[in-house]
mmCIF file of C-alpha atoms in Angstrom:
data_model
loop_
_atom_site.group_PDB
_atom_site.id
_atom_site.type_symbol
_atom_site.label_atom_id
_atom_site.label_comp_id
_atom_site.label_asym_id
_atom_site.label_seq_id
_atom_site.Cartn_x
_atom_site.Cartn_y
_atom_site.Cartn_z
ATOM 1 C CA UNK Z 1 28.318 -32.705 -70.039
ATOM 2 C CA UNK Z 2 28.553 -28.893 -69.638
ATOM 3 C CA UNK Z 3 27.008 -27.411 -66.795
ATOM 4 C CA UNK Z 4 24.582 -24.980 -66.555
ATOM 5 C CA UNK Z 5 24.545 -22.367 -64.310
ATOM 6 C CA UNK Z 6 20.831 -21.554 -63.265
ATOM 7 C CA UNK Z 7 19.795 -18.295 -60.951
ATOM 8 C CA UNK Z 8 17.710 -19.142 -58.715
ATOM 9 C CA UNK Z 9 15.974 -15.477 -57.592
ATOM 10 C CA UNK Z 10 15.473 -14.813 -53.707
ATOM 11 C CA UNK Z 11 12.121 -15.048 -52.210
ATOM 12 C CA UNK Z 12 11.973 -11.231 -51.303
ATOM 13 C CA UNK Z 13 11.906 -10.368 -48.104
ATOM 14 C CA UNK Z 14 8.962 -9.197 -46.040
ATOM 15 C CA UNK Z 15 8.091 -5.922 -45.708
ATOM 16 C CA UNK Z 16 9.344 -5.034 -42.239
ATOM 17 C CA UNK Z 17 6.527 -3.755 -40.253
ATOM 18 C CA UNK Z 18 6.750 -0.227 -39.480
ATOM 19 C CA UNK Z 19 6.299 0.471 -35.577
ATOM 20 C CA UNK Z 20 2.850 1.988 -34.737
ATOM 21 C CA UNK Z 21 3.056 6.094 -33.908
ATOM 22 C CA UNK Z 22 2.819 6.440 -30.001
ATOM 23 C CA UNK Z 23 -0.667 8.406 -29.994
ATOM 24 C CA UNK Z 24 -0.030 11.839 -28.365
ATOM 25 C CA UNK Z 25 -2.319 14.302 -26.514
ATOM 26 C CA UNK Z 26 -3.118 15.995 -29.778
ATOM 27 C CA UNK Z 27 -4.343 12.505 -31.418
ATOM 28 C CA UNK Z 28 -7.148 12.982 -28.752
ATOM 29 C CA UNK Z 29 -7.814 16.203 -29.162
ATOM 30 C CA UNK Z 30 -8.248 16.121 -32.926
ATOM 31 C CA UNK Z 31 -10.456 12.962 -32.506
ATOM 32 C CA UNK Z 32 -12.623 14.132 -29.717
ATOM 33 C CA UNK Z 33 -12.917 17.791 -31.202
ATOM 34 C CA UNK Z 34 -11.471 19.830 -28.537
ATOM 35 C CA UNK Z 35 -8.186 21.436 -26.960
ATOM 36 C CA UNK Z 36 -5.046 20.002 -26.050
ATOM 37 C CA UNK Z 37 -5.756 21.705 -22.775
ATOM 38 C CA UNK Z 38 -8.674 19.964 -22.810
ATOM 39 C CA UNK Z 39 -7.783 16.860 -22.881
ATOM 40 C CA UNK Z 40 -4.743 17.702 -20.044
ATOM 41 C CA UNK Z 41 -7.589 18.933 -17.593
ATOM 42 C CA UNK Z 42 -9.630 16.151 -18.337
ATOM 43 C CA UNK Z 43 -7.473 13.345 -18.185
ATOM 44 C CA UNK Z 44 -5.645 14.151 -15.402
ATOM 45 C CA UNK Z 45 -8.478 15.115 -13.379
ATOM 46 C CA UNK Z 46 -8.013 18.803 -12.730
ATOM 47 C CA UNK Z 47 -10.794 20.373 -10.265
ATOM 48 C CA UNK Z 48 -9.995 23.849 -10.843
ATOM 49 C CA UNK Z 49 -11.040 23.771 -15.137
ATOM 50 C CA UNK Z 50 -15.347 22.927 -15.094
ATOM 51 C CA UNK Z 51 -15.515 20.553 -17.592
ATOM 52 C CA UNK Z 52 -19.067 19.011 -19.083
ATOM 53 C CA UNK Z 53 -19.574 15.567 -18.403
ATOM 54 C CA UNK Z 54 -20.374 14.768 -22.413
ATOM 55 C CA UNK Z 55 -16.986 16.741 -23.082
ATOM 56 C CA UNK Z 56 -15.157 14.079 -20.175
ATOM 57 C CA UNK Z 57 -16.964 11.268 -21.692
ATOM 58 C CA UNK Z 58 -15.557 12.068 -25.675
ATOM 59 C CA UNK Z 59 -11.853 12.678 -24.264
ATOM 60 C CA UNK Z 60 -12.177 9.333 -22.449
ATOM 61 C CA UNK Z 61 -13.346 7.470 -25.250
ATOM 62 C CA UNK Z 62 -11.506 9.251 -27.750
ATOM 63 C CA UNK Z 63 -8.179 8.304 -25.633
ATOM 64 C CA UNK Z 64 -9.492 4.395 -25.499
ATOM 65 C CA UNK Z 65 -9.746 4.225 -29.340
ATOM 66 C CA UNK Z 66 -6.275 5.106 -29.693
ATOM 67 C CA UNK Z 67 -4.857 3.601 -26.539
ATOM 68 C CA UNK Z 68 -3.534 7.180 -24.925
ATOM 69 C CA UNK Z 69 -2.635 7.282 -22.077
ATOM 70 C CA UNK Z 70 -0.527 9.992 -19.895
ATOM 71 C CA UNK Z 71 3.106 10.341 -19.447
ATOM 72 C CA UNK Z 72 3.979 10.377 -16.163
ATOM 73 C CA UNK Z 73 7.121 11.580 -16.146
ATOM 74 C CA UNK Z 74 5.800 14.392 -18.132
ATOM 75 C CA UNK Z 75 2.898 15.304 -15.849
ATOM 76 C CA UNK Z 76 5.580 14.655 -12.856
ATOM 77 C CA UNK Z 77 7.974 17.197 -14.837
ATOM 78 C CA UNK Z 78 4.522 19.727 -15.298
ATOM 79 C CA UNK Z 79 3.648 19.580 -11.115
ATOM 80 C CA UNK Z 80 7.106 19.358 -9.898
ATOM 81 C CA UNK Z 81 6.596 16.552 -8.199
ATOM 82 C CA UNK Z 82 5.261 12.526 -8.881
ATOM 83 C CA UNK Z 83 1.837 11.174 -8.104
ATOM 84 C CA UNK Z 84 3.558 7.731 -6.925
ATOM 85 C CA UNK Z 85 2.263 6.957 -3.393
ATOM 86 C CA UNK Z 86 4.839 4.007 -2.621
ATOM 87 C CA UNK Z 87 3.899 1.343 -0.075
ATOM 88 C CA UNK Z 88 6.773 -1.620 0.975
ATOM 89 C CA UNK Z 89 5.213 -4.659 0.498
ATOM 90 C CA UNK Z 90 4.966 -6.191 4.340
ATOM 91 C CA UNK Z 91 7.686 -8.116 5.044
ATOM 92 C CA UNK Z 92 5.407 -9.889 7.453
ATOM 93 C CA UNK Z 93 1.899 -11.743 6.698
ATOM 94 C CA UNK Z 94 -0.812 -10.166 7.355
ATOM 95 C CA UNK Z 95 -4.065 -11.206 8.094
ATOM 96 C CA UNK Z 96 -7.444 -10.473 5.977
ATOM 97 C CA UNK Z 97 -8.425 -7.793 8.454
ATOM 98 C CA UNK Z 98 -4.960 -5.827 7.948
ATOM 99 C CA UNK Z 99 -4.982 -6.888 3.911
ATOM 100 C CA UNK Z 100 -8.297 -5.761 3.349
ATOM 101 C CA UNK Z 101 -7.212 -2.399 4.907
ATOM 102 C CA UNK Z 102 -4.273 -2.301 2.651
ATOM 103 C CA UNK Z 103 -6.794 -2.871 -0.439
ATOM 104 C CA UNK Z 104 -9.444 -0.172 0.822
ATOM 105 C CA UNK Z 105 -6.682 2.873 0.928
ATOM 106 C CA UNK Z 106 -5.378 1.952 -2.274
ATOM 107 C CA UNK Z 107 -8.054 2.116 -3.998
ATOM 108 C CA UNK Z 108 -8.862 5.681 -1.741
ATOM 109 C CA UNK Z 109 -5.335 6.966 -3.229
ATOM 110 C CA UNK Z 110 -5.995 5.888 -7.063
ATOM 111 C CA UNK Z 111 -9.570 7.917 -6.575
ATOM 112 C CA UNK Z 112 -7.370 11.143 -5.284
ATOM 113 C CA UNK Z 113 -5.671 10.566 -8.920
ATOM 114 C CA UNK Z 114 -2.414 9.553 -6.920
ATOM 115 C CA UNK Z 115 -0.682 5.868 -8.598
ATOM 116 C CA UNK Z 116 0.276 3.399 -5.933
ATOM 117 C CA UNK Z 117 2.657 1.101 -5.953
ATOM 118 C CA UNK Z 118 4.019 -1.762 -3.914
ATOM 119 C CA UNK Z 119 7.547 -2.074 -3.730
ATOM 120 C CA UNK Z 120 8.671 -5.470 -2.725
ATOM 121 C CA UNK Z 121 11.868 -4.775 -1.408
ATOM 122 C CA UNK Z 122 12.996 -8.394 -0.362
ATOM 123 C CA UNK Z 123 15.946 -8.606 1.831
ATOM 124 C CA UNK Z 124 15.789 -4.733 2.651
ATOM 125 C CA UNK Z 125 15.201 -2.767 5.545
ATOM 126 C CA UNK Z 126 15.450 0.138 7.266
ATOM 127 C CA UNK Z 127 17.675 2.840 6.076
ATOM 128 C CA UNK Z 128 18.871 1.139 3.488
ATOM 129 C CA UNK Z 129 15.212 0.135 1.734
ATOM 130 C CA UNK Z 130 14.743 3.642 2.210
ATOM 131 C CA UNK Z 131 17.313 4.415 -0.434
ATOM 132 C CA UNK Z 132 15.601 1.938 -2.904
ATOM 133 C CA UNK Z 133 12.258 3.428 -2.242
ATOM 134 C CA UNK Z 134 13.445 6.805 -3.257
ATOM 135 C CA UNK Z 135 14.990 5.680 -6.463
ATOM 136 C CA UNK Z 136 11.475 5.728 -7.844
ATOM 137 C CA UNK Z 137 11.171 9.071 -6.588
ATOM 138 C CA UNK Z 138 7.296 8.450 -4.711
ATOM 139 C CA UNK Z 139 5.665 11.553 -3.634
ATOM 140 C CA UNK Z 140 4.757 9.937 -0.686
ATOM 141 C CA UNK Z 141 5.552 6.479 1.216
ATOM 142 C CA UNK Z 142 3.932 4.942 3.552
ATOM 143 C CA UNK Z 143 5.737 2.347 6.225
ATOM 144 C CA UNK Z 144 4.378 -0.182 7.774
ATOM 145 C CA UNK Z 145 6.632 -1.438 10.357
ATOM 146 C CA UNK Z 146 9.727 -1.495 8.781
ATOM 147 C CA UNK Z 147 12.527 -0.551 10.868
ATOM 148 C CA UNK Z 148 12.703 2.998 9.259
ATOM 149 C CA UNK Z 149 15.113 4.990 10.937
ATOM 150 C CA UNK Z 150 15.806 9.445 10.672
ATOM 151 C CA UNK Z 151 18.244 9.201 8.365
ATOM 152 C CA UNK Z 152 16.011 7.070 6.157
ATOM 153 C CA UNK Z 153 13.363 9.473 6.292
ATOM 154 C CA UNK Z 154 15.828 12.260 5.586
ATOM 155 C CA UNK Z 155 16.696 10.326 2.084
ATOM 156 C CA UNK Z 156 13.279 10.065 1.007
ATOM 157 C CA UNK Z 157 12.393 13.807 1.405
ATOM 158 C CA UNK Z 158 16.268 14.831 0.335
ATOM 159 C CA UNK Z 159 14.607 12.827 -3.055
ATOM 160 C CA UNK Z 160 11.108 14.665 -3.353
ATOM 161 C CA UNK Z 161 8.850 12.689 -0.709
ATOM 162 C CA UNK Z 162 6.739 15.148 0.463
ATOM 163 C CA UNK Z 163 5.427 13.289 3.476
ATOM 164 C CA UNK Z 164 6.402 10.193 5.010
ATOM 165 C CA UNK Z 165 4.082 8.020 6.767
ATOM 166 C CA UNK Z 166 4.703 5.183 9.309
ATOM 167 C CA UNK Z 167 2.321 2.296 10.441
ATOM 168 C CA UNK Z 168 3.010 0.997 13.381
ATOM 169 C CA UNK Z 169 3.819 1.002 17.493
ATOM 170 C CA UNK Z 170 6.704 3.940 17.261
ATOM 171 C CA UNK Z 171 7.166 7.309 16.017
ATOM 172 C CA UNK Z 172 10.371 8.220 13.655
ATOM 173 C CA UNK Z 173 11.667 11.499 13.960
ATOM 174 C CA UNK Z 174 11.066 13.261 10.920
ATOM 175 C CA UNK Z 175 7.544 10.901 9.576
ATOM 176 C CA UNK Z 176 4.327 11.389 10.155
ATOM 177 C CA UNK Z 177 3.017 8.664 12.381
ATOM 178 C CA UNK Z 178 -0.145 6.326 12.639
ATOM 179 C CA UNK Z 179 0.262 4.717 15.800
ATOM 180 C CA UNK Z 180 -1.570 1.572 16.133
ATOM 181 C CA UNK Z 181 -1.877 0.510 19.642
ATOM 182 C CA UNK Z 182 -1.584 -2.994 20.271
ATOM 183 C CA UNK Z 183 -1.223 -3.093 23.846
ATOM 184 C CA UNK Z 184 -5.014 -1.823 23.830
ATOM 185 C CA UNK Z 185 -5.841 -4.977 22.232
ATOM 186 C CA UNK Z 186 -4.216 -7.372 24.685
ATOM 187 C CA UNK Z 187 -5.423 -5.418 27.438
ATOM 188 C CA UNK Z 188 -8.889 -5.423 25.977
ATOM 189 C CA UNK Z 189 -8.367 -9.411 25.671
ATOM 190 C CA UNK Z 190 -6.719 -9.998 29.619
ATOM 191 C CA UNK Z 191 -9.797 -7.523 30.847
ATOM 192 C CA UNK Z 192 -12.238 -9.776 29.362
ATOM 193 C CA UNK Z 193 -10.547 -12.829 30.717
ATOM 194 C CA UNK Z 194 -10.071 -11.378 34.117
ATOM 195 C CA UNK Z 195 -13.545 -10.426 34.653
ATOM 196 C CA UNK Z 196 -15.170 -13.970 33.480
ATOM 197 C CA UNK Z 197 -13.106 -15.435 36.544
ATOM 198 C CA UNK Z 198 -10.280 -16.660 34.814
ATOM 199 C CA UNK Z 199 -7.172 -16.663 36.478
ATOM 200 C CA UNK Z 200 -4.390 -18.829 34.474
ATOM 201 C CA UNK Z 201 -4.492 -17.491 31.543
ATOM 202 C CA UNK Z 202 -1.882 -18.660 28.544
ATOM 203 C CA UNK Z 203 -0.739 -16.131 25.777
ATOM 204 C CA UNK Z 204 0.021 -17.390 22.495
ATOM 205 C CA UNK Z 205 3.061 -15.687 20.664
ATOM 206 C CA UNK Z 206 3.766 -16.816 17.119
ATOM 207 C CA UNK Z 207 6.697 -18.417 16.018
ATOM 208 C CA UNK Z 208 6.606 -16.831 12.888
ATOM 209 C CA UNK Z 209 9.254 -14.088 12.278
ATOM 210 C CA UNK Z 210 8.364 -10.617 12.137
ATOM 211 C CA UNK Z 211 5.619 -10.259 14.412
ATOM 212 C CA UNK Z 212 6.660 -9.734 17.805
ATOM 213 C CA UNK Z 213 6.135 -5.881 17.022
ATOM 214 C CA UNK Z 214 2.294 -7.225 17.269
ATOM 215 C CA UNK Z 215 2.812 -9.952 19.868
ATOM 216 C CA UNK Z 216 5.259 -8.179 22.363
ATOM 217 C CA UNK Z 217 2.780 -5.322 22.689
ATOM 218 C CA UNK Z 218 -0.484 -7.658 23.330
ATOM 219 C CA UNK Z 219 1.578 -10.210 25.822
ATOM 220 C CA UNK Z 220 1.888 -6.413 27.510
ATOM 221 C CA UNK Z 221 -1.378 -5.492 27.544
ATOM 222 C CA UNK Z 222 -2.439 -8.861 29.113
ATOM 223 C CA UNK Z 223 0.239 -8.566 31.850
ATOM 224 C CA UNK Z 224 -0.983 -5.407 32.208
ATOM 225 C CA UNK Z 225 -4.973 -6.094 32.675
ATOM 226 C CA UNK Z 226 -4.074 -8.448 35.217
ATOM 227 C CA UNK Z 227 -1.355 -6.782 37.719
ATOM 228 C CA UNK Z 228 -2.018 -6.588 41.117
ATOM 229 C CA UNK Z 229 -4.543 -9.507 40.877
ATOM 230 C CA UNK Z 230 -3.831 -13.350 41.337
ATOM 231 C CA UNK Z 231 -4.447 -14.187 38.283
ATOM 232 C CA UNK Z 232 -0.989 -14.918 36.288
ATOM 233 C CA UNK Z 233 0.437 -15.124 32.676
ATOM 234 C CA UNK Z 234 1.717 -17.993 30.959
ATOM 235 C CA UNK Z 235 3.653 -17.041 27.878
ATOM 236 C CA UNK Z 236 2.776 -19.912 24.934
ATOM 237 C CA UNK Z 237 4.924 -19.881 21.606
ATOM 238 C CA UNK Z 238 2.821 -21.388 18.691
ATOM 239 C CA UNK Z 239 3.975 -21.450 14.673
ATOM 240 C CA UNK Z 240 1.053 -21.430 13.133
ATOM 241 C CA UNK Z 241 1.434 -25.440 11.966
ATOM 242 C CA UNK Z 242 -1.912 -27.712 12.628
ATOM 243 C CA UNK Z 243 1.843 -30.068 14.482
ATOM 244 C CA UNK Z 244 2.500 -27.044 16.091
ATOM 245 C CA UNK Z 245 -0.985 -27.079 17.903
ATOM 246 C CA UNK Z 246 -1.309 -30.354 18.736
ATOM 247 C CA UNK Z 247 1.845 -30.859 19.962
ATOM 248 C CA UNK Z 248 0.819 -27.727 22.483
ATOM 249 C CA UNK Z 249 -2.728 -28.977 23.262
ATOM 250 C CA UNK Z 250 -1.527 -32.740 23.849
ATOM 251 C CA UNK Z 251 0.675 -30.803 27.242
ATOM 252 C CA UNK Z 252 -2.210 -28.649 27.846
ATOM 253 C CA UNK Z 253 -3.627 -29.766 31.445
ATOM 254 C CA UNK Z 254 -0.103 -30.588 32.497
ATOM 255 C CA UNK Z 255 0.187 -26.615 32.163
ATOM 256 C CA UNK Z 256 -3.159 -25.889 34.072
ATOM 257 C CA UNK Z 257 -4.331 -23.174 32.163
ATOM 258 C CA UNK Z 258 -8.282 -21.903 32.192
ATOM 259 C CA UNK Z 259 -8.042 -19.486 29.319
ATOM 260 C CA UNK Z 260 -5.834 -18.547 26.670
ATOM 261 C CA UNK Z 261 -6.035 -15.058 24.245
ATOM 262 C CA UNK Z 262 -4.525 -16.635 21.200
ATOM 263 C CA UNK Z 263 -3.003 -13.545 19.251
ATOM 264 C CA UNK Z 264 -5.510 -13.467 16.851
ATOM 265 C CA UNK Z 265 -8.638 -15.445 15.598
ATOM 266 C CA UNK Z 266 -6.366 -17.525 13.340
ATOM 267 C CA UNK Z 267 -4.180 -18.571 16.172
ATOM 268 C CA UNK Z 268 -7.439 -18.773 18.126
ATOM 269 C CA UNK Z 269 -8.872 -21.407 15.241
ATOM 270 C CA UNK Z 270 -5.887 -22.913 15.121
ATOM 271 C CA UNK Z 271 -5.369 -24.063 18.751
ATOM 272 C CA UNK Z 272 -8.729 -24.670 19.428
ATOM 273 C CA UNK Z 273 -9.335 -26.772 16.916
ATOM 274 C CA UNK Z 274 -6.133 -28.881 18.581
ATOM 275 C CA UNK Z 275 -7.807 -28.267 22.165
ATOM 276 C CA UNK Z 276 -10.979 -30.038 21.108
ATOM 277 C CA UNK Z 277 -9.531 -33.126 19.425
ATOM 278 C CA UNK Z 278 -7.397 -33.490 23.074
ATOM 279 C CA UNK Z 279 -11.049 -33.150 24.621
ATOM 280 C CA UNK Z 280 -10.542 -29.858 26.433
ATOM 281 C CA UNK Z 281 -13.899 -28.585 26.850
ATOM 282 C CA UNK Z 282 -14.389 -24.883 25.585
ATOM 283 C CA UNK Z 283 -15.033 -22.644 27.463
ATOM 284 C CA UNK Z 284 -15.678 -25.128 30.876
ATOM 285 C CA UNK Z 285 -11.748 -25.787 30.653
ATOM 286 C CA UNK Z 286 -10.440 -23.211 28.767
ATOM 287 C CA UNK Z 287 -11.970 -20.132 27.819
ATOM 288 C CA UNK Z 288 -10.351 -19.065 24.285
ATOM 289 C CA UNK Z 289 -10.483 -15.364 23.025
ATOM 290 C CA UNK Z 290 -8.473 -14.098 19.559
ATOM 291 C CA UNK Z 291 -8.739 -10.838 17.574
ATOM 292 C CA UNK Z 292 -9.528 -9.383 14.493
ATOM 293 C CA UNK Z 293 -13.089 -10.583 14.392
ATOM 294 C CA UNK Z 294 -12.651 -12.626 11.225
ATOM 295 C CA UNK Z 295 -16.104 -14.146 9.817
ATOM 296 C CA UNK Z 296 -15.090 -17.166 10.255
ATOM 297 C CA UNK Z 297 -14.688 -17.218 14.134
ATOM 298 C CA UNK Z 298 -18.281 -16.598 13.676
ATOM 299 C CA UNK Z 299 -18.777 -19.742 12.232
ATOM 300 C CA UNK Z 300 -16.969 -22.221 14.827
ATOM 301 C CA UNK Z 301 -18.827 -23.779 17.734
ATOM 302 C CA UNK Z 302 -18.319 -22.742 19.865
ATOM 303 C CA UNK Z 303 -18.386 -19.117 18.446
ATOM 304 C CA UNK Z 304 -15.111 -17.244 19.085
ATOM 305 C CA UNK Z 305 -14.845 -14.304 21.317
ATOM 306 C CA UNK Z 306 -12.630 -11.727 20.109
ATOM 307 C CA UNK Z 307 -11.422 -8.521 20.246
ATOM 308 C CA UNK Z 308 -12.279 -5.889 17.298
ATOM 309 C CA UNK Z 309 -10.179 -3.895 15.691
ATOM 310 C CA UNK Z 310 -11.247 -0.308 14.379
ATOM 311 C CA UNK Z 311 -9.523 0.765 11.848
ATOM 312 C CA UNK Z 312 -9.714 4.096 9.942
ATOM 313 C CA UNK Z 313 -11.086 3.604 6.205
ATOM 314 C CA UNK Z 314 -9.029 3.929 3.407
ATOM 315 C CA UNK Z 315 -10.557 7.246 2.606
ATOM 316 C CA UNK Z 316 -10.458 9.190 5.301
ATOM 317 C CA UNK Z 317 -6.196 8.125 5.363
ATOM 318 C CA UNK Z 318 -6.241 9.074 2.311
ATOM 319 C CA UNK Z 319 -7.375 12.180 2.443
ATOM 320 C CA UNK Z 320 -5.100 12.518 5.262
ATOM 321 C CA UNK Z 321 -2.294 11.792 3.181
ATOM 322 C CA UNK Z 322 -3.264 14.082 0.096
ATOM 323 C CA UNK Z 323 -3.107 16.821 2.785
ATOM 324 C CA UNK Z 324 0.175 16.165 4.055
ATOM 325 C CA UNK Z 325 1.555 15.919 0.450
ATOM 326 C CA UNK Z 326 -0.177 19.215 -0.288
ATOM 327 C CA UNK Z 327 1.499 20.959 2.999
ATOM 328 C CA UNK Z 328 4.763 19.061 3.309
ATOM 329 C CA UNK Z 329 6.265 22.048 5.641
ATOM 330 C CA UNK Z 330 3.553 20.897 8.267
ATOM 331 C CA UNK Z 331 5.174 19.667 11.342
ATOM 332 C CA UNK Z 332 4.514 15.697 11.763
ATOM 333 C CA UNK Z 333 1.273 14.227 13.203
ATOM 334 C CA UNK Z 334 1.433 11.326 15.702
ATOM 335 C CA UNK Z 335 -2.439 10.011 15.550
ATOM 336 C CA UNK Z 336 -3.234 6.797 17.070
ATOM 337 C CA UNK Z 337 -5.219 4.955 14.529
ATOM 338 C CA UNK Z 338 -5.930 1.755 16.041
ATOM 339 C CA UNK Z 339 -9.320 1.090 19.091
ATOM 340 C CA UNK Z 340 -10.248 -2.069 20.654
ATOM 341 C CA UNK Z 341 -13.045 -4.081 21.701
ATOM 342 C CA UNK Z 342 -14.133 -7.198 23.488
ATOM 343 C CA UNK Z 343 -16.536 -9.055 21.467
ATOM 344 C CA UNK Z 344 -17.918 -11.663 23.738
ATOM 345 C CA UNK Z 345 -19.339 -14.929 22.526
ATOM 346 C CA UNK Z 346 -19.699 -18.804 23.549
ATOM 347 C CA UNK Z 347 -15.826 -19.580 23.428
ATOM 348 C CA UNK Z 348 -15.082 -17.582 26.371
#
């Protein structure tokens, strides 16, 4: 039987799908019936151009119809210099008081039209994060306690940082500084102690790594508040583990402590929490004082004594920082950034 040969046609292939235009600058314009310039002063926020509000409001929505938005690199390349504010993600946890801080001068920065970013540079410190940082060539960084050194300040400006900015205890030739002072706080916290009579008084330092450049300060300032008295200062490491605690509070009378200032109001819930269940009576045993003044310290009964921390709002640091990035030939500031006060409830 002779075969047949049969062609068999090819299912065509689909169309390939040509890639969408990148809407430009001009895409606006023509859609929101103005300039080019226009839409430059208006969507990057230029003060010195008056621009009607109806005018703002058709370049904004002409831009979200066609999903424009600005080049940075471009407008970077335009001002000679970025808009990136770059802040190291803590290599330490912080606390709501200190995150919420964090939060509030971000969102400052993004109104003063600058971008923020957090780098999380894991495993780096010092100098040598400093070098990653200013890969990304930030306009500004700011550093909270990170070990930065001259020389890594020196890179970041060498790469177009026009002010550098540290958080924390020490200056670093070269930065601008915000000193917080936490020495105040434990001195604040031994005062308070001191004064209701107490006169064994335990100081909790966490276990946790990274922050003995807040405990080592505050075991100061209690040391401090109390020289040249009889009182005395027991020195109590605690991870921050509910095991932790009670393994602590089960030795507790053996010790013969009257009051402890606990770091802060975690620490403070933490351990006296553990106290209680041991049936140390607070504050007839042990008066108890932490720091932050967290809502929740609020709650407990008894209601926690702390210490309050003032911080500066995240405007008024930003601003700060938009000025040093507009004069970056300004010699460094050293501003201390950080007050403290005794709030005085049932715990103590």
């Amino acid at each position: 039987m002779p075969y047949v040969m049969v062609q068999i046609p090819k299912t065509p292939a689909p169309a390939s799908i040509a890639p969408r235009s990148v809407p430009t600058s001009a895409d606006v314009a023509r859609l929101a019936g103005v300039s080019r310039a226009t839409v430059s002063y208006v969507l990057n926020n230029t003060s010195a151009v008056r621009i009607s509000e109806p005018t703002r409001r058709r370049v904004h929505e002409a831009a979200k119809e066609l999903g424009y938005v600005p080049h940075a690199a471009a407008r970077s390349l335009r001002a000679g210099h970025s808009r990136m504010v770059l802040m190291p993600a803590p290599a330490i946890p912080v606390g709501p008081l200190y995150g919420q801080f964090l939060h509030d001068l971000q969102r400052a920065l993004s109104r003063l039209d600058y971008t923020v970013v957090q780098h999380g540079s894991v495993g780096l410190r010092g100098d040598e994060a400093a070098r990653a940082w200013a890969e990304l060539r930030p306009v500004a960084v700011l550093v909270p306690h990170s070990g930065l050194g001259p020389q890594g300040v020196a890179v970041l400006k060498r790469s177009g940082a026009r002010a550098v900015v540290t958080l924390g205890s020490d200056c670093v030739e070269g930065a601008h500084a915000l000193l917080m002072d936490h020495e105040a706080v434990g001195h604040c916290a031994g005062t308070h102690l001191r004064d209701r009579g107490r006169r064994r008084i335990g100081v909790v330092v966490p276990a946790e790594p990274g922050l003995d450049s807040f405990s080592g300060p505050r075991l100061a300032g209690v040391r401090r508040a109390v020289h040249g008295t009889h009182a005395t200062v027991t020195e109590l490491p605690l991870a921050y583990e509910e095991e932790s605690a009670a393994r602590l509070a089960v030795r507790w009378r053996e010790l013969g402590l009257d009051a402890v200032f606990a770091f802060n109001d975690e620490y403070a819930m933490l351990l006296m929490r553990a106290l209680q269940d041991q049936g140390v009576r607070i504050p007839e045993e042990t008066a108890v004082i932490g720091a932050d003044d967290l809502m929740l310290g609020r709650l407990l009964r008894p209601r926690l004594s702390t210490v309050h921390l003032e911080l500066p709002s995240g405007r008024e640091l930003a601003e700060l920082v938009d000025r040093m990035v507009r004069d970056p030939g300004a010699p460094p500031e050293r501003r201390t950034v950080l007050g403290a006060t005794v709030v005085h409830r049932e715990s103590s």
